[in-house]
Coordinates of C-alpha atoms in Angstrom, one line a residue:
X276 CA 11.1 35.9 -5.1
X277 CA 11.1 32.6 -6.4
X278 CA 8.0 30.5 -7.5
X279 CA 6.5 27.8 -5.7
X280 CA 5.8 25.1 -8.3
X281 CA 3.9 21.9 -6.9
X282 CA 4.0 19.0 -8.9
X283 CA 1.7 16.1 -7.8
X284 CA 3.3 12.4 -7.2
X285 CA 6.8 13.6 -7.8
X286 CA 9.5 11.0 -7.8
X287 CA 13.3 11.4 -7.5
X288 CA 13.7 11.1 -11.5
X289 CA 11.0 14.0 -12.4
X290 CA 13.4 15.9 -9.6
X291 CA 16.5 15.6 -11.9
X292 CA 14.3 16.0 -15.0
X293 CA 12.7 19.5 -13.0
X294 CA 16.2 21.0 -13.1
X295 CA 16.5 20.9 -17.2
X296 CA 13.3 23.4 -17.5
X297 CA 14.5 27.4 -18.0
X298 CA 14.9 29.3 -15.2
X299 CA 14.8 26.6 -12.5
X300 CA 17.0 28.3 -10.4
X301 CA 13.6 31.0 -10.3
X302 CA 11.4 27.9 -9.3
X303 CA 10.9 26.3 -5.9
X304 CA 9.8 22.6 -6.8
X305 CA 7.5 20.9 -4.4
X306 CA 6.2 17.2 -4.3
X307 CA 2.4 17.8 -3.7
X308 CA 1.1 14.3 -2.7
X309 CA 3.3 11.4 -3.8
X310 CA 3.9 8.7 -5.6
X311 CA 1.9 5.8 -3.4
X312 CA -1.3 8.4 -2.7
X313 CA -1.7 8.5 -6.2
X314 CA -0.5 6.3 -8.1
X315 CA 0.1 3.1 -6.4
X316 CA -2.8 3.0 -4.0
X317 CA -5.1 -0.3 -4.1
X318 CA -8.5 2.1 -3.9
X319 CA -8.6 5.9 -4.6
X320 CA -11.3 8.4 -2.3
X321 CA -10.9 11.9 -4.5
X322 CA -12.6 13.5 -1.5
X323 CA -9.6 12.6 1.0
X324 CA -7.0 13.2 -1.7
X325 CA -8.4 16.8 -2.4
X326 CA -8.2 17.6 1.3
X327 CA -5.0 16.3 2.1
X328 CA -3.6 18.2 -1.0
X329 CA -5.4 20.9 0.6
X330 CA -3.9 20.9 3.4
X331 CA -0.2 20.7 2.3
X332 CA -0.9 23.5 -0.2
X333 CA -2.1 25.8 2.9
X334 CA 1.5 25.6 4.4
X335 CA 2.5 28.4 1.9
X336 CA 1.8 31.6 1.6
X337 CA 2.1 31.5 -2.3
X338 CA 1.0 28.8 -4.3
X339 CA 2.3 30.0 -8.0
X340 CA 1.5 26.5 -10.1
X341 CA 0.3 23.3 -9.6
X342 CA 1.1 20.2 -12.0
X343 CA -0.1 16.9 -13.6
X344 CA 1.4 14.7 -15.3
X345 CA 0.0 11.6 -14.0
X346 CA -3.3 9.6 -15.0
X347 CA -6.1 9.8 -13.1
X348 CA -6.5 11.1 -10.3
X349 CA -3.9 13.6 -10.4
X350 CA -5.0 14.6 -13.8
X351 CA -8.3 15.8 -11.8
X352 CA -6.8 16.9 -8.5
X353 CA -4.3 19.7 -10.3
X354 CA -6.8 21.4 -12.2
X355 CA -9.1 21.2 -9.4
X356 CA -6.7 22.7 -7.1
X357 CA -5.6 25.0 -9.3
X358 CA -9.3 26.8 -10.0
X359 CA -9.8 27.2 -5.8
X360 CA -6.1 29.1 -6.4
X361 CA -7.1 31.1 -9.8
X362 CA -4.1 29.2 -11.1
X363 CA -4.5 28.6 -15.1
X364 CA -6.1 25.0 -15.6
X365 CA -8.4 23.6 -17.8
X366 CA -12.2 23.6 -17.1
X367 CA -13.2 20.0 -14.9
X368 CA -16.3 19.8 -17.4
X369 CA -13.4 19.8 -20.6
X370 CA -11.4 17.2 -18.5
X371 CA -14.1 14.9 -17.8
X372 CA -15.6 15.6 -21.3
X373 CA -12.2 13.9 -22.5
X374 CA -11.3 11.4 -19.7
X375 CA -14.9 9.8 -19.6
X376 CA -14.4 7.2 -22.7
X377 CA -17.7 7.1 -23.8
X378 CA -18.7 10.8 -23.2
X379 CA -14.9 11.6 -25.2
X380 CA -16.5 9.1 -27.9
X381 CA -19.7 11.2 -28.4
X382 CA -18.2 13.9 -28.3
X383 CA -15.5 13.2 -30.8
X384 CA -18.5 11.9 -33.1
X385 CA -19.8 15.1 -32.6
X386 CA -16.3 16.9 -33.9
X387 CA -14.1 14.8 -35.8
X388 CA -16.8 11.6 -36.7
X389 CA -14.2 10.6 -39.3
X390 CA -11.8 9.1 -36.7
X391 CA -13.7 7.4 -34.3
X392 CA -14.4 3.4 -34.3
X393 CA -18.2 1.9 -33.5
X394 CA -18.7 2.0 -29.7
X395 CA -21.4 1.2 -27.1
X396 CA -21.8 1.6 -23.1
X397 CA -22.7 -1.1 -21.1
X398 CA -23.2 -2.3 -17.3
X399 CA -20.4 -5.1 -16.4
X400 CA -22.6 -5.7 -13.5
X401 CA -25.6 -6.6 -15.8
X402 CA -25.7 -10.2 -16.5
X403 CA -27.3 -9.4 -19.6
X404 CA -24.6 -6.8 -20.7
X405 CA -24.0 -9.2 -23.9
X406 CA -26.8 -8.4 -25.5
X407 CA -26.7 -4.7 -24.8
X408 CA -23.6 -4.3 -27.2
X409 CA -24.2 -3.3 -30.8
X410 CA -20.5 -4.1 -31.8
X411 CA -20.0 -7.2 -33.6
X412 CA -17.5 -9.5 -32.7
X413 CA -14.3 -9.1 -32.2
X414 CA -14.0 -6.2 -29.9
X415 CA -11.9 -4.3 -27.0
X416 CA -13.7 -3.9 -23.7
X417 CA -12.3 -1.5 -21.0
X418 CA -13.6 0.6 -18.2
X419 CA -15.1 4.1 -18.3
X420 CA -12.2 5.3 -16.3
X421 CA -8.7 3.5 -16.5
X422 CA -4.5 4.0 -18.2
X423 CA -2.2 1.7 -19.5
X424 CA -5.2 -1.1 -21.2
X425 CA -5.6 -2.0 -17.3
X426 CA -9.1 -4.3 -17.8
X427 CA -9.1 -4.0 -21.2
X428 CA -9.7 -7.2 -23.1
X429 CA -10.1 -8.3 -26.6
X430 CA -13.7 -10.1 -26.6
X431 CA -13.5 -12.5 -29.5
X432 CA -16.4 -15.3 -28.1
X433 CA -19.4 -14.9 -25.7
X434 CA -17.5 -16.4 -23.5
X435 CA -14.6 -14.4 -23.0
X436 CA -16.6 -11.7 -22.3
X437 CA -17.9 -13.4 -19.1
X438 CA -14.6 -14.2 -17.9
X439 CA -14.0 -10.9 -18.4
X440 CA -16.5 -9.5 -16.9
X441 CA -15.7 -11.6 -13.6
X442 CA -12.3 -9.7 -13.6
X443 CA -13.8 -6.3 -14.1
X444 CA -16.2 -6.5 -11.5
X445 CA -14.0 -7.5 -9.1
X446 CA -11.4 -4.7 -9.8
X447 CA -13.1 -1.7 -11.3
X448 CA -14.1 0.1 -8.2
X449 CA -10.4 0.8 -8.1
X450 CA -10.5 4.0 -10.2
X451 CA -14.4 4.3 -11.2
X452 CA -15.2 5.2 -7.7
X453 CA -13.0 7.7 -7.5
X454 CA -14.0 8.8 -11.3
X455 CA -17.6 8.7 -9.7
X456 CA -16.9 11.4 -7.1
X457 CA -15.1 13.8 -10.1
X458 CA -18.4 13.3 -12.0
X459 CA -20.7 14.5 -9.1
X460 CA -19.2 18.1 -8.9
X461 CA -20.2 18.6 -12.7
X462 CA -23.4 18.8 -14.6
X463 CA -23.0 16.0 -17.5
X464 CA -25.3 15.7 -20.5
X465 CA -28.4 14.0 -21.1
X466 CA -26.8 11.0 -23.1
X467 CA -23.8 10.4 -20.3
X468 CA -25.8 10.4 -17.2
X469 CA -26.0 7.3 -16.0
X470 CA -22.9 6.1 -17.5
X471 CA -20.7 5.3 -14.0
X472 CA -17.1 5.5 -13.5
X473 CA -17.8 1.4 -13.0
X474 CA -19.4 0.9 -16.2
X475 CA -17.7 0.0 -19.5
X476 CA -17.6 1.1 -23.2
X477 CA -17.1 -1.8 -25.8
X478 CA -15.1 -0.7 -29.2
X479 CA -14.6 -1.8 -32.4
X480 CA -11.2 -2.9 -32.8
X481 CA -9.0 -0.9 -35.3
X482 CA -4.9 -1.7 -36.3
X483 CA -2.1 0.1 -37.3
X484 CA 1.1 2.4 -36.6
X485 CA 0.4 4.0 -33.6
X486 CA 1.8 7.5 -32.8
X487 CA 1.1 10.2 -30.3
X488 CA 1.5 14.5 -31.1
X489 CA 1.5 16.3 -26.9
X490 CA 1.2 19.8 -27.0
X491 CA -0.7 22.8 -25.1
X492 CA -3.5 25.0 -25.6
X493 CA -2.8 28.5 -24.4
X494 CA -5.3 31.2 -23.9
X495 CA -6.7 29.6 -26.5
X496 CA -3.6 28.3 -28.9
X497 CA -3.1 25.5 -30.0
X498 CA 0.3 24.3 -29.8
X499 CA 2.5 21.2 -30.1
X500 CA 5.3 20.0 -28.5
X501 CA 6.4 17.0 -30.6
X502 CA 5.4 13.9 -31.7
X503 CA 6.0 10.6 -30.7
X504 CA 6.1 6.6 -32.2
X505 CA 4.4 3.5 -30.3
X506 CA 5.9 0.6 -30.9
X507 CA 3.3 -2.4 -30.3
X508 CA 4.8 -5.6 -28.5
X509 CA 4.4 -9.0 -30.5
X510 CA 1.4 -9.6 -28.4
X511 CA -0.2 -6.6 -30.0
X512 CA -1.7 -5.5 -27.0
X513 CA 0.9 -3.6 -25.2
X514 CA 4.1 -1.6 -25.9
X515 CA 7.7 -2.2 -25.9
X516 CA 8.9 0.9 -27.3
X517 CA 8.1 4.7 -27.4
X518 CA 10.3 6.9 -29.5
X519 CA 11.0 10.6 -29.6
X520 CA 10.4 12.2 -32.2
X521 CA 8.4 10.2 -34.6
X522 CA 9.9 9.1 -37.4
X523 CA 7.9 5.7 -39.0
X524 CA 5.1 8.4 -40.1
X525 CA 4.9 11.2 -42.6
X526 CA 5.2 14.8 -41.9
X527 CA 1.2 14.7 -43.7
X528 CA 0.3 12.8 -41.5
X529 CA 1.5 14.1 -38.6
X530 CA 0.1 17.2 -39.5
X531 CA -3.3 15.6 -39.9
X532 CA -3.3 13.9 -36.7
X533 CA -2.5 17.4 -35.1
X534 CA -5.2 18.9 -36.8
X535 CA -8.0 16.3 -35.7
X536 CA -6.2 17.1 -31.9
X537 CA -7.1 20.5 -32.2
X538 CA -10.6 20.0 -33.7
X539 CA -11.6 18.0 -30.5
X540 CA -9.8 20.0 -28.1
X541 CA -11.4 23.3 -28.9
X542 CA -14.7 21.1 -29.4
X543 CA -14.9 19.9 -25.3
X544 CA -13.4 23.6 -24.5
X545 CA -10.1 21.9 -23.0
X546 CA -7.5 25.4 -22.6
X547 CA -4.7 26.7 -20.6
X548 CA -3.5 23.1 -20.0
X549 CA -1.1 20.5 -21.4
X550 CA -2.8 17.3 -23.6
X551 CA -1.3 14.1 -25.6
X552 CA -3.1 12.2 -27.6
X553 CA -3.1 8.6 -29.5
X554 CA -3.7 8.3 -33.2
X555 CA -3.7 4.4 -35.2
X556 CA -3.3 4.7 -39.0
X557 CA -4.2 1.9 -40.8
X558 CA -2.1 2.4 -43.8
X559 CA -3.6 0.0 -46.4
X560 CA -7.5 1.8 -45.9
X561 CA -5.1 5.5 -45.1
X562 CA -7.6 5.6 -41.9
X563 CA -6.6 7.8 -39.5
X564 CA -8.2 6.7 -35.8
X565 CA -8.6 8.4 -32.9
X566 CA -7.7 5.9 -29.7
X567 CA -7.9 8.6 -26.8
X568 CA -7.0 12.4 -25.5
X569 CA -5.1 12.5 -22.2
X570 CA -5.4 16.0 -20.2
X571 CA -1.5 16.3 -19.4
X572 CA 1.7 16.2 -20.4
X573 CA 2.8 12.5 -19.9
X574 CA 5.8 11.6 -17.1
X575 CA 6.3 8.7 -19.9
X576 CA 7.9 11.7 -22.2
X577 CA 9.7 13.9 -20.0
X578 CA 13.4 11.9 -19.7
X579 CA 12.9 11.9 -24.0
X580 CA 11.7 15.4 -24.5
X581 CA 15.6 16.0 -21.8
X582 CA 17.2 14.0 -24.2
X583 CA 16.8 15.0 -27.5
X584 CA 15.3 18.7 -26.4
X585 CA 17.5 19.3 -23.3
X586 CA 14.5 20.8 -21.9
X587 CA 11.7 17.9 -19.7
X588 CA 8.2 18.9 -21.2
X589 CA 7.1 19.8 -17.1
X590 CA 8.3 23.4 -18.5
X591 CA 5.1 23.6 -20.8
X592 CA 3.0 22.8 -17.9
X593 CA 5.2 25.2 -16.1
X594 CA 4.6 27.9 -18.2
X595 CA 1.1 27.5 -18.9
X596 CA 0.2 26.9 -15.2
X597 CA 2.3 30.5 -14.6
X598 CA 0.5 32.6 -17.3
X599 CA 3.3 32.2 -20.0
X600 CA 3.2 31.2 -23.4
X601 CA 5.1 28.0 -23.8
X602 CA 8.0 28.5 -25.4
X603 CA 8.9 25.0 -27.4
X604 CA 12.4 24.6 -28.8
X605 CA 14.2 21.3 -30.3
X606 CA 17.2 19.5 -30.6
X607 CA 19.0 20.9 -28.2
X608 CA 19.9 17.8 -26.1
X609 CA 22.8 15.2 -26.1
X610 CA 21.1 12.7 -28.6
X611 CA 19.3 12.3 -31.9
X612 CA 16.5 10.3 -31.0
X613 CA 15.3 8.7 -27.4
X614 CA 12.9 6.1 -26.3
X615 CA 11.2 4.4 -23.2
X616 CA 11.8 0.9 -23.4
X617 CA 9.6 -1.7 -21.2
X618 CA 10.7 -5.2 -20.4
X619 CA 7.7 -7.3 -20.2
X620 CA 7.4 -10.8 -20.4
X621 CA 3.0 -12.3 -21.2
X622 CA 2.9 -15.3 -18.5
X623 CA 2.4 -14.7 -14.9
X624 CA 4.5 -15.8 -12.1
X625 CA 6.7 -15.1 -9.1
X626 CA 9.9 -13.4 -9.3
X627 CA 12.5 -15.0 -7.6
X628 CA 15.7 -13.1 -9.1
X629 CA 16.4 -9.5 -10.7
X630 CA 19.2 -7.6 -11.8
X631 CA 21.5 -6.2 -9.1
X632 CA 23.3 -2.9 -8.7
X633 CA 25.7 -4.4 -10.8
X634 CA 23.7 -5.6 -13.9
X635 CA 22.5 -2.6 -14.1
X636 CA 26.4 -0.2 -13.8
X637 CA 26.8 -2.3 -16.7
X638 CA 24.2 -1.4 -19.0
X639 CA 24.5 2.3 -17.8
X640 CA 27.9 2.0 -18.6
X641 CA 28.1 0.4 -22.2
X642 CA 25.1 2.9 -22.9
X643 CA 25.5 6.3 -21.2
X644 CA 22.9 8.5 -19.6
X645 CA 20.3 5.3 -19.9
X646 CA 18.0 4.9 -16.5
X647 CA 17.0 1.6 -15.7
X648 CA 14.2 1.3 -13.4
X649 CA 13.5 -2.1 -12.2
X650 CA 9.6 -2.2 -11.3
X651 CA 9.2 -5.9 -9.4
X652 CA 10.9 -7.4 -6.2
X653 CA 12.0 -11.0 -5.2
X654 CA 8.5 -12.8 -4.2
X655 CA 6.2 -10.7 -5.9
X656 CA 3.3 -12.5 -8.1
X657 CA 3.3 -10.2 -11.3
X658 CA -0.4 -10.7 -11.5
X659 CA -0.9 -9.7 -8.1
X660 CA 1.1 -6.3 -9.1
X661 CA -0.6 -2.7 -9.5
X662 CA -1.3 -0.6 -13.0
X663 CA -0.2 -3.5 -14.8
X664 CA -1.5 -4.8 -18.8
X665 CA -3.5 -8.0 -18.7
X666 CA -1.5 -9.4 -21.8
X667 CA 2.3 -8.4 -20.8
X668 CA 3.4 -7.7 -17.5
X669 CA 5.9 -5.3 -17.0
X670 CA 9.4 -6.1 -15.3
X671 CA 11.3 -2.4 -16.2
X672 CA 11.7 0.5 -18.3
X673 CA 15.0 1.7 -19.7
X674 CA 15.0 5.4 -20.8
X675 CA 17.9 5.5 -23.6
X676 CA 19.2 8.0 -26.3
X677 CA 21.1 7.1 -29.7
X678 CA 22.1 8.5 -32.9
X679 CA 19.4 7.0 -35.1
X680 CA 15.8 4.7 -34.4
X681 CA 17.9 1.5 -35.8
X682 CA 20.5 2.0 -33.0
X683 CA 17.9 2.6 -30.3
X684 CA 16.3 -0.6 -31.4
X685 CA 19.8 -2.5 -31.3
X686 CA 20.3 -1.1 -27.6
X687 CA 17.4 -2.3 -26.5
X688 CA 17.6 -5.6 -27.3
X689 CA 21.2 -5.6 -26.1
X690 CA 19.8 -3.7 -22.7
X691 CA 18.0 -6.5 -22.4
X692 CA 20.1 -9.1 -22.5
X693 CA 22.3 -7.9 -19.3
X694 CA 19.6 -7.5 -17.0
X695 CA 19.1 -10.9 -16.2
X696 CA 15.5 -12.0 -14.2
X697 CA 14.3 -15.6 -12.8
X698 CA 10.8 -15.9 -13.1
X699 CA 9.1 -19.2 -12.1

């Protein structure tokens, strides 16, 4: 009898990319939830979320796996789900452990103290937070609970930090009352309690190549999946470019990024679930820092891992969530090397034109099997626009394959240059 496999906020794409996994035709893929529930919602109430989940889930008289591979809070509601099922799914105390920024900070001091920049708590709703903050100027600010550097800011002067802070107030309550309810259903440690989902953590800022290894721990193995570059944007804040597999870094250090992984995964108890994580390596000092763990395979990786793997990673997650060992392969897709390429442009304004069915035939045609996803609409104000960086906003992502990293980079820019927007 086939499985039923439930995949939280599942778009058309992640369809397609479902049917690459092994032994699909043995799975019964269901959209558990979607994509404006969880992803796109102005405010997030766990509580309703788990119950409506709940409810859909009940329809069935088999519920085989359940799967994440969005930020928070579907990166809470699987595993959640999954324990009331006795489906495999990490502990919610190792989740939190990583997804709480400062509580993942003390406890990476506590594992791998080698990799992690100075950091300090503090209350954005405390007039006095300033003062509160250890971390000499200049630093990154961002909430307790947030993806993609949504309110994160580099804090330079005092008072950038209260413009800031204006922001955050204003918009935190988005996620960190959500994050607040997730909190409540575990017991936290001395040193986090007290630490909201609406407060902040302040961090000393570090540089360098960015690169990220996703992988899997299995009744309690460690494995990975592959590794991935991050291309910083000439704002330095945001991404343009995220290749598979890594290729601006050494095989050494790879393999020492992978190793500090593991070290803090089996340190917070994270198993039986998928993980990423982000690495900077500031190659004149050779430091090798630790940005951030993220408790699922990322939907940012699956049309790359099809590509160059022939295989979406949602069959780790698969295979984990059904009580099998993952079974990683490589290179067995149609190209070399693949990336997710985002369009961004740093000044706000209106859209008032973007590329048409046309524009885009074109780019699909001069460059085969790239998608082209075109995330704004004629009248939107980009600032006014969900999940979006406060340094570049994003117009679309291109998902394209090519022989070698030089020729991806060449596509891109070309990509680029045929999908024509109006911005005033």
């Amino acid at each position: 009898m086939p499985k039923n496999v439930f995949v939280l906020g599942l778009s058309d794409q992640q369809r397609g990319e479902l049917g690459t996994v092994r032994g699909a035709d043995e799975l019964r893929f269901h959209g558990l939830l979607d994509y404006d529930e969880l992803v796109g919602a102005e405010h997030f109430e766990l509580g309703s979320l788990l119950d409506r989940a709940r409810a859909q889930l009940d329809r069935f008289a088999s519920v085989d796996a359940i799967i994440s591979h969005w930020d928070f809070p579907t990166s809470v509601l699987g595993p959640v789900l999954a324990a009331e099922r006795d489906i495999a799914a990490p502990s919610l105390l190792s989740i939190l452990a990583c997804e709480h920024k400062y509580w993942s900070r003390l406890a990476q001091r506590e594992s791998v103290p080698e990799c992690v920049p100075d950091f300090a708590a503090f209350d954005p709703f405390d007039d006095d937070a300033l003062d509160t903050i250890d971390v000499p100027f200049p630093f990154w600010i961002k909430p307790i609970k947030s993806h993609s550097s949504q309110l994160g800011f580099e804090i330079q002067r005092p008072e950038q930090f209260r413009e800031a802070l204006t922001q955050i107030r204003d918009e935190i309550g988005r996620y960190g009352d959500a994050f607040d309810e997730a909190l409540r259903l575990v017991e936290l440690p001395d040193d986090v309690e007290g630490v909201t989902g609406t407060g902040c953590i302040a961090e000393q800022i570090i540089t360098g190549v960015q690169a990220a290894p996703e992988g899997s721990m299995y009744r309690g193995e460690f494995l990975v999946h592959g590794m991935f570059d991050m291309h910083r944007a000439a704002d330095g804040h945001s991404f343009d470019r995220l290749d598979y597999p890594a290729a601006s870094i050494s095989s050494e250090l790879q393999q020492r990024m992978i190793d500090v992984t593991e070290r803090y995964i089996r340190h917070v108890g994270f198993d039986n679930g998928c993980f990423n994580a982000e690495f900077m390596w500031d190659a004149d000092a050779d430091k090798l820092w630790l940005i951030e763990i993220n408790t699922r395979i990322s939907q940012s990786h699956s049309d790359l891992f099809a590509k160059v793997d022939g295989m979406s990673n949602h069959e780790f997650a698969i295979d984990v969530a059904l009580g099998r060992r993952p079974r990683p392969h490589a290179r067995n897709g149609k190209f070399a090397v693949a990336a997710k390429c985002q369009v961004g442009q740093p000044d706000d304004g209106v859209i008032k034109a973007i590329p048409d069915d046309a524009d885009i035939a074109a780019v699909r045609e001069r460059f085969p099997d790239t998608l082209v996803e075109i995330e704004v609409a004629v009248g939107d104000r980009l600032s006014e626009l969900p999940n979006q960086n406060p340094y570049r906003y994003q117009l679309a992502t291109l998902y394209m394959g090519a022989d070698d990293t030089a020729a991806l980079a060449e596509n891109f820019e070309s990509a680029q240059s045929m999908l024509p927007f109006e911005i005033s």
